[in-house]
mmCIF file of C-alpha atoms and ligand atoms in Angstrom:
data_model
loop_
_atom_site.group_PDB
_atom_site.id
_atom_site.type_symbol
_atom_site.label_atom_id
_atom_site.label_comp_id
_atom_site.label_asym_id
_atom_site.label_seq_id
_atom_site.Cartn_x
_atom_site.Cartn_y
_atom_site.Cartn_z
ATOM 1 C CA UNK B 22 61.313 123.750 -70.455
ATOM 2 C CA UNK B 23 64.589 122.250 -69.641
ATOM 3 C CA UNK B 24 67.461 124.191 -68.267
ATOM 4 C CA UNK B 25 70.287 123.145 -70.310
ATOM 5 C CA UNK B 26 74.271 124.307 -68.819
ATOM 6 C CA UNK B 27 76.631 123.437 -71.481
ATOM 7 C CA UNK B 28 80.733 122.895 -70.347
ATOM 8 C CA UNK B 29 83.106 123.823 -73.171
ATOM 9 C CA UNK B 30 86.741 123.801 -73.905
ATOM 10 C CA UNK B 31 86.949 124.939 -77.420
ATOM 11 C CA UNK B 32 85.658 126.161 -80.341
ATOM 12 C CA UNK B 33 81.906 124.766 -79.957
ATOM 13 C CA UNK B 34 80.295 123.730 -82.536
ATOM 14 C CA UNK B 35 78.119 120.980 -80.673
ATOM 15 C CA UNK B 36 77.297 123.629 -78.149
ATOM 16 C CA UNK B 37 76.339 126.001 -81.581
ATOM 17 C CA UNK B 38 73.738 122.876 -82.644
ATOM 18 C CA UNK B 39 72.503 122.449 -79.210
ATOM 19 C CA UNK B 40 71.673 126.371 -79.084
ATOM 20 C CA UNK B 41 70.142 126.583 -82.534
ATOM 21 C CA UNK B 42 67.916 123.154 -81.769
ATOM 22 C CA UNK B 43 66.536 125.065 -79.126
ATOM 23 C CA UNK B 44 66.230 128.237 -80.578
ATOM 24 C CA UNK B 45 64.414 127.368 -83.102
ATOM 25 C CA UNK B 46 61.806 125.460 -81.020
ATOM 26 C CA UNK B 47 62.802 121.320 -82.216
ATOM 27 C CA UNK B 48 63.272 120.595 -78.280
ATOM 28 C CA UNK B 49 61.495 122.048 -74.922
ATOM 29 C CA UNK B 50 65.136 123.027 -73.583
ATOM 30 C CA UNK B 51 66.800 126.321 -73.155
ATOM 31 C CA UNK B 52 70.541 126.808 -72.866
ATOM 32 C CA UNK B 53 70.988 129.074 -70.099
ATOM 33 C CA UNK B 54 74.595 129.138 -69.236
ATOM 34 C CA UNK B 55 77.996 128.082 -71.202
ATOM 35 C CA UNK B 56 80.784 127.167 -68.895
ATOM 36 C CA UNK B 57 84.598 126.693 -70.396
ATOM 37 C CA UNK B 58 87.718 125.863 -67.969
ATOM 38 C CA UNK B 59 89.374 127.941 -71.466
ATOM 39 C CA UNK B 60 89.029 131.592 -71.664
ATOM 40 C CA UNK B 61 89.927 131.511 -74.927
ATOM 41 C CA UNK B 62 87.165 128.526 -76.237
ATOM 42 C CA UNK B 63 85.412 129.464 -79.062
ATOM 43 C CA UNK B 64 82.487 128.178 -78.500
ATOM 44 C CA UNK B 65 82.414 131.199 -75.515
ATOM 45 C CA UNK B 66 82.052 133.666 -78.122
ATOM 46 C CA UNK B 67 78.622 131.817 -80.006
ATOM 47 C CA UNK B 68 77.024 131.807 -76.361
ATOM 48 C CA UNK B 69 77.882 135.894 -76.558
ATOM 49 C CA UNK B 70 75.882 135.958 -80.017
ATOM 50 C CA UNK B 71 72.731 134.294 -78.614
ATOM 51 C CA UNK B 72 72.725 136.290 -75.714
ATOM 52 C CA UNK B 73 73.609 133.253 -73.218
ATOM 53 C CA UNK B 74 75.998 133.838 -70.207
ATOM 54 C CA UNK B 75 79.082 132.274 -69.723
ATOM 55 C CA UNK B 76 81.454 131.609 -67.107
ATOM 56 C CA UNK B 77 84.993 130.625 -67.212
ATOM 57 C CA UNK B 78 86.639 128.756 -64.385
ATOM 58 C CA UNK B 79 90.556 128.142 -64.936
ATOM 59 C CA UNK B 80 91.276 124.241 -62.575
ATOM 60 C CA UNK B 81 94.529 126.121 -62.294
ATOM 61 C CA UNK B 82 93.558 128.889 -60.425
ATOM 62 C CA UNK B 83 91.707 126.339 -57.709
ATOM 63 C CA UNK B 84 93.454 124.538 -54.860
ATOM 64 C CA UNK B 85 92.000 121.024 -56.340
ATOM 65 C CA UNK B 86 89.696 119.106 -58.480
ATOM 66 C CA UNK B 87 87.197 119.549 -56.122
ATOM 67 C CA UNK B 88 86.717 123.004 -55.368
ATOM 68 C CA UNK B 89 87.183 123.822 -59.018
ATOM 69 C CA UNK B 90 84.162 121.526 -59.572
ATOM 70 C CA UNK B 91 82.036 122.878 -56.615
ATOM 71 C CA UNK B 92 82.162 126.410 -58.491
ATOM 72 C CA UNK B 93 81.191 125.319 -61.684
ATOM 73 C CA UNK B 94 78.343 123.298 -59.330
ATOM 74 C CA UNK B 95 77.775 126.828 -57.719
ATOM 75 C CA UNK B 96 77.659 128.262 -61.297
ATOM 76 C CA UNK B 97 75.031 125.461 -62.378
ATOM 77 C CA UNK B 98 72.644 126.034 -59.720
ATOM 78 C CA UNK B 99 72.723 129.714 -59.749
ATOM 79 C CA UNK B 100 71.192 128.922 -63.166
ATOM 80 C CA UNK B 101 68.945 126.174 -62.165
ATOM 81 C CA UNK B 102 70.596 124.050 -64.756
ATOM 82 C CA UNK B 103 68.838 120.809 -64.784
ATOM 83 C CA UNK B 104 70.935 118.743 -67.215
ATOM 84 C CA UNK B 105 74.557 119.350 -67.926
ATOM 85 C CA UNK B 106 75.548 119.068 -71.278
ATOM 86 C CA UNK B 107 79.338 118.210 -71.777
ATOM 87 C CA UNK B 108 80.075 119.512 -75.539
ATOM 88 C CA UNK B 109 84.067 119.271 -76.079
ATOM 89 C CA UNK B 110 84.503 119.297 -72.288
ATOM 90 C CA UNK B 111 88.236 118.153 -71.822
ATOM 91 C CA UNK B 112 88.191 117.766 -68.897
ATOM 92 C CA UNK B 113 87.603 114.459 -66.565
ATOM 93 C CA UNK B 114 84.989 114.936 -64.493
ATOM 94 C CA UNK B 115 85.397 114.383 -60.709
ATOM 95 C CA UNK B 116 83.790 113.203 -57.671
ATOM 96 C CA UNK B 117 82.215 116.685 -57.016
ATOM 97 C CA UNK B 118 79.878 117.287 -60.230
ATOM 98 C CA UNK B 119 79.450 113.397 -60.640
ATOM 99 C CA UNK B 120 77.554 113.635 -57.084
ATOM 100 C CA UNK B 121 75.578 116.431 -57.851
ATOM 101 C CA UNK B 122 74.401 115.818 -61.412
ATOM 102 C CA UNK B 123 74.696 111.704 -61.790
ATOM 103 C CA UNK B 124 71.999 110.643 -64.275
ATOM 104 C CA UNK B 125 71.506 114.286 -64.787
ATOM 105 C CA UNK B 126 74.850 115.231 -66.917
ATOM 106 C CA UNK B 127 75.944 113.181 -70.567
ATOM 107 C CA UNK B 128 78.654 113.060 -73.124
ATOM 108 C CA UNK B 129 79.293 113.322 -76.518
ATOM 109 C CA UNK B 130 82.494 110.926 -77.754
ATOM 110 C CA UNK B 131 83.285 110.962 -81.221
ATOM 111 C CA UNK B 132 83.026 106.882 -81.980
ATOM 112 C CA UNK B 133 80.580 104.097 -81.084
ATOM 113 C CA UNK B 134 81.763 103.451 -77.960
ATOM 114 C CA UNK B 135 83.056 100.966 -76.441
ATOM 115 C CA UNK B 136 85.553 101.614 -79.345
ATOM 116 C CA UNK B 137 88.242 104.165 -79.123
ATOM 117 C CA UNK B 138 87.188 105.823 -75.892
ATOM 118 C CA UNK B 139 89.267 108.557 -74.223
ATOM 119 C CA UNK B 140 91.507 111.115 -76.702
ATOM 120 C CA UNK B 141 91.819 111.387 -80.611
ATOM 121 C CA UNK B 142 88.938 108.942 -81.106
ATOM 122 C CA UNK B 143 88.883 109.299 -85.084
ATOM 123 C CA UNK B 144 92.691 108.729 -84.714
ATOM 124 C CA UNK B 145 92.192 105.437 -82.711
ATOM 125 C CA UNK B 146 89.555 104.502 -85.186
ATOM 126 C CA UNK B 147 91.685 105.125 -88.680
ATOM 127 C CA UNK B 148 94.697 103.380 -86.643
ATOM 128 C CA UNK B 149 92.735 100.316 -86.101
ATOM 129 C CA UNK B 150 92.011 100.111 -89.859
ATOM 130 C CA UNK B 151 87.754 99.902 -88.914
ATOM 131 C CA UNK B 152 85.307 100.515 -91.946
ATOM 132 C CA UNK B 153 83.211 101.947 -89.529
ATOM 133 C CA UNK B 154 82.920 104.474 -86.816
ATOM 134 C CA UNK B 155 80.740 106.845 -85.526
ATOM 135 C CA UNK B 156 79.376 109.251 -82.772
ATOM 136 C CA UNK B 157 77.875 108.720 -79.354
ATOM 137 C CA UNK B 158 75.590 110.217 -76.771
ATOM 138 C CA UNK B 159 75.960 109.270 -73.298
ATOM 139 C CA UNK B 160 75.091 109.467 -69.664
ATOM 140 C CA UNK B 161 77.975 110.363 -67.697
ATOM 141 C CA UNK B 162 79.534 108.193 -64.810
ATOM 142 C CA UNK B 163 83.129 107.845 -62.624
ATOM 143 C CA UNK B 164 84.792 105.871 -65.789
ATOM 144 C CA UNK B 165 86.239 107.678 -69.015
ATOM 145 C CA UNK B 166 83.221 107.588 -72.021
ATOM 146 C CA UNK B 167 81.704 104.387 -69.888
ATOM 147 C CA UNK B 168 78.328 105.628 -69.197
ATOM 148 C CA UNK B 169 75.014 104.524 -70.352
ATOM 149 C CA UNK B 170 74.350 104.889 -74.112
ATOM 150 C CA UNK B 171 71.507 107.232 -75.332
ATOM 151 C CA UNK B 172 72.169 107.046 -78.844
ATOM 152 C CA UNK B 173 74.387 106.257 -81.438
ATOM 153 C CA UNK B 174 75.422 106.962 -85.009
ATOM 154 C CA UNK B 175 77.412 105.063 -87.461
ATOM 155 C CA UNK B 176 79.927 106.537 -89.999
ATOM 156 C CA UNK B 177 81.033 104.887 -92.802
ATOM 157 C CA UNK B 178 85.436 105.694 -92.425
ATOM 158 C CA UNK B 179 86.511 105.959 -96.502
ATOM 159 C CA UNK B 180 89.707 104.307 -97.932
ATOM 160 C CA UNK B 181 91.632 107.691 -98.161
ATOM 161 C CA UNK B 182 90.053 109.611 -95.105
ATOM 162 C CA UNK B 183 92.364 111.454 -93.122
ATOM 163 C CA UNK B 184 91.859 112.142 -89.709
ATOM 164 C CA UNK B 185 90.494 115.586 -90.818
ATOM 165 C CA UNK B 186 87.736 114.324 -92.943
ATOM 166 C CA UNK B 187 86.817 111.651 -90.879
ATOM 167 C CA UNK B 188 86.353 114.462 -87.935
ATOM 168 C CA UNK B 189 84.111 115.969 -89.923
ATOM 169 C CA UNK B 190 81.914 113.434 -91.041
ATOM 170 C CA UNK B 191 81.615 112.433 -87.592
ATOM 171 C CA UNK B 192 81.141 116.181 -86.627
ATOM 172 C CA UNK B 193 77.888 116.208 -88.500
ATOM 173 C CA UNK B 194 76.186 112.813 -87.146
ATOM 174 C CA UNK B 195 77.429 114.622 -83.502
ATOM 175 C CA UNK B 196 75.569 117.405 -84.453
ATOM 176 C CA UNK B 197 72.526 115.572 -85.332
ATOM 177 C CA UNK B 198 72.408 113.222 -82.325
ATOM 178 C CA UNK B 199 73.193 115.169 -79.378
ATOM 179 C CA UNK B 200 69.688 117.244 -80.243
ATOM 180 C CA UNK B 201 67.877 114.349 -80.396
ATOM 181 C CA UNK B 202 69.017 112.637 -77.107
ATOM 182 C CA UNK B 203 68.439 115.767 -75.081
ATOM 183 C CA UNK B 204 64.775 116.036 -76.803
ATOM 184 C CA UNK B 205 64.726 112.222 -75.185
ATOM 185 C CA UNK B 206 65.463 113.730 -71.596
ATOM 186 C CA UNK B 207 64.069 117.154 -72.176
ATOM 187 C CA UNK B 208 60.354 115.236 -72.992
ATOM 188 C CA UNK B 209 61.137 112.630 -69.947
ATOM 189 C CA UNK B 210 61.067 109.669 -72.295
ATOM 190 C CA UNK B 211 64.264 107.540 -70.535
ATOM 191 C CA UNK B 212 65.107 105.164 -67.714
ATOM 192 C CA UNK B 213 68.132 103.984 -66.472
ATOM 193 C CA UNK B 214 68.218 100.478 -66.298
ATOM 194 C CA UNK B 215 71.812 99.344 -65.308
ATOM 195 C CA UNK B 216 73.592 100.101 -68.298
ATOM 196 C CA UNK B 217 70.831 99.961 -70.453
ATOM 197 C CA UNK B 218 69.086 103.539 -71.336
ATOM 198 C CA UNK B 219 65.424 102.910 -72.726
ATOM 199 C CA UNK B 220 62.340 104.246 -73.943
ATOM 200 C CA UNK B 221 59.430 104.502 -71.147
HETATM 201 C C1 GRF N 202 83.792 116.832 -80.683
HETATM 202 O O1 GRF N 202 84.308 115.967 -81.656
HETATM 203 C C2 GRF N 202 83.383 116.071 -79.460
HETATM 204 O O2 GRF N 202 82.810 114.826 -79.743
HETATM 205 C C3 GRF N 202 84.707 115.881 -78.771
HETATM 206 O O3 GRF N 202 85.367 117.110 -78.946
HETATM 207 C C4 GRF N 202 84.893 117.732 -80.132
HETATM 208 C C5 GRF N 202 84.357 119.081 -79.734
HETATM 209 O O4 GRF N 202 83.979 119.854 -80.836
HETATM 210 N N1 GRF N 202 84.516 115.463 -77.415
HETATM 211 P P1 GRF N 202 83.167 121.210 -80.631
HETATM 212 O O5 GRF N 202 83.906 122.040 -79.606
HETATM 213 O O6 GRF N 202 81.780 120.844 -80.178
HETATM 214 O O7 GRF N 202 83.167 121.851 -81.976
#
């Protein structure tokens, strides 16, 4: 069974599929803590429901990046988390948690990265006039979204979507993918190759 930690900033929904994938037995993983740097995410609240604690850490009330990060490491460990699950996580991550959980921590980015990395992703997306978008899974590294792809979904962006609707068609392919790539790691099916992520 794979120790899941999950780090939130809002209302949660991904973290709300990840929890009822495992509850109901699809993948060997458990979620045992929810972190947010936002007391007032959400998604803190479904983690109450499921019986799953949680632990808020506010960067502002740290000296830096860094020891804000090494308590939310401190927080991890206490758990024995053994893959960090970013799930709305606004938050770049730093040098601290990078160190401690590289090829052990990944990403979900609403678009098929490369495309329209970093904030408002759907925005970016209807902006650039594509016909096609999506969601994506990925390992985490020191860029912004750059990390090796797990997996990928495409959605189809409609001639009057707004950025509403195409948020949540794109919610839905998140919520089926990010399951499916921790089952990947959870069942120890990946390697790292470069940027490459494949099958054993
Ligand atoms: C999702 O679209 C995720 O891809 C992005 O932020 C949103 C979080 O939604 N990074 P939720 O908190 O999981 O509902």
């Amino acid at each position: 069974m794979l120790n899941l930690g999950v780090l939130i900033s809002g209302r949660g929904s991904n973290l709300q599929a990840i929890i009822d994938a495992c509850e109901g037995g699809k993948i060997p993983a458990k979620v045992v803590v929810v972190i947010s740097n936002d007391p007032a995410a959400g998604g803190l609240e479904r983690a109450k429901k499921h019986n799953i604690p949680t632990a808020v850490f506010e960067p502002n009330n740290f000296k830096d990046k860094n020891t804000y990060e090494l308590e939310i490491v401190k927080e991890l460990k206490k758990h024995d988390v053994g893959l960090v699950c970013l799930a709305g996580y606004m938050r770049i991550v730093g040098p601290v948690l990078l160190e401690h959980y590289r090829g052990r921590m990944i990403n979900i980015h609403p678009s098929l990265l490369p495309s329209f990395s970093g904030l408002h992703a759907q925005k970016q997306a209807l902006d650039h006039g594509v016909t096609v978008t999506g969601a994506t899974v990925h390992f985490v590294d020191d860029g912004c979204d750059t990390g090796p792809i797990i997996v990928q979904s495409a959605v189809p962006v409609k001639e009057n979507d707004t950025e509403e609707t195409l948020s949540e068609r794109i919610l839905q392919q998140e919520h089926h993918i990010y399951p499916i790539a921790i089952e990947f790691i959870a069942k120890d099916k990946l390697v790292i190759e470069g940027r490459k992520v494949k099958l054993k």
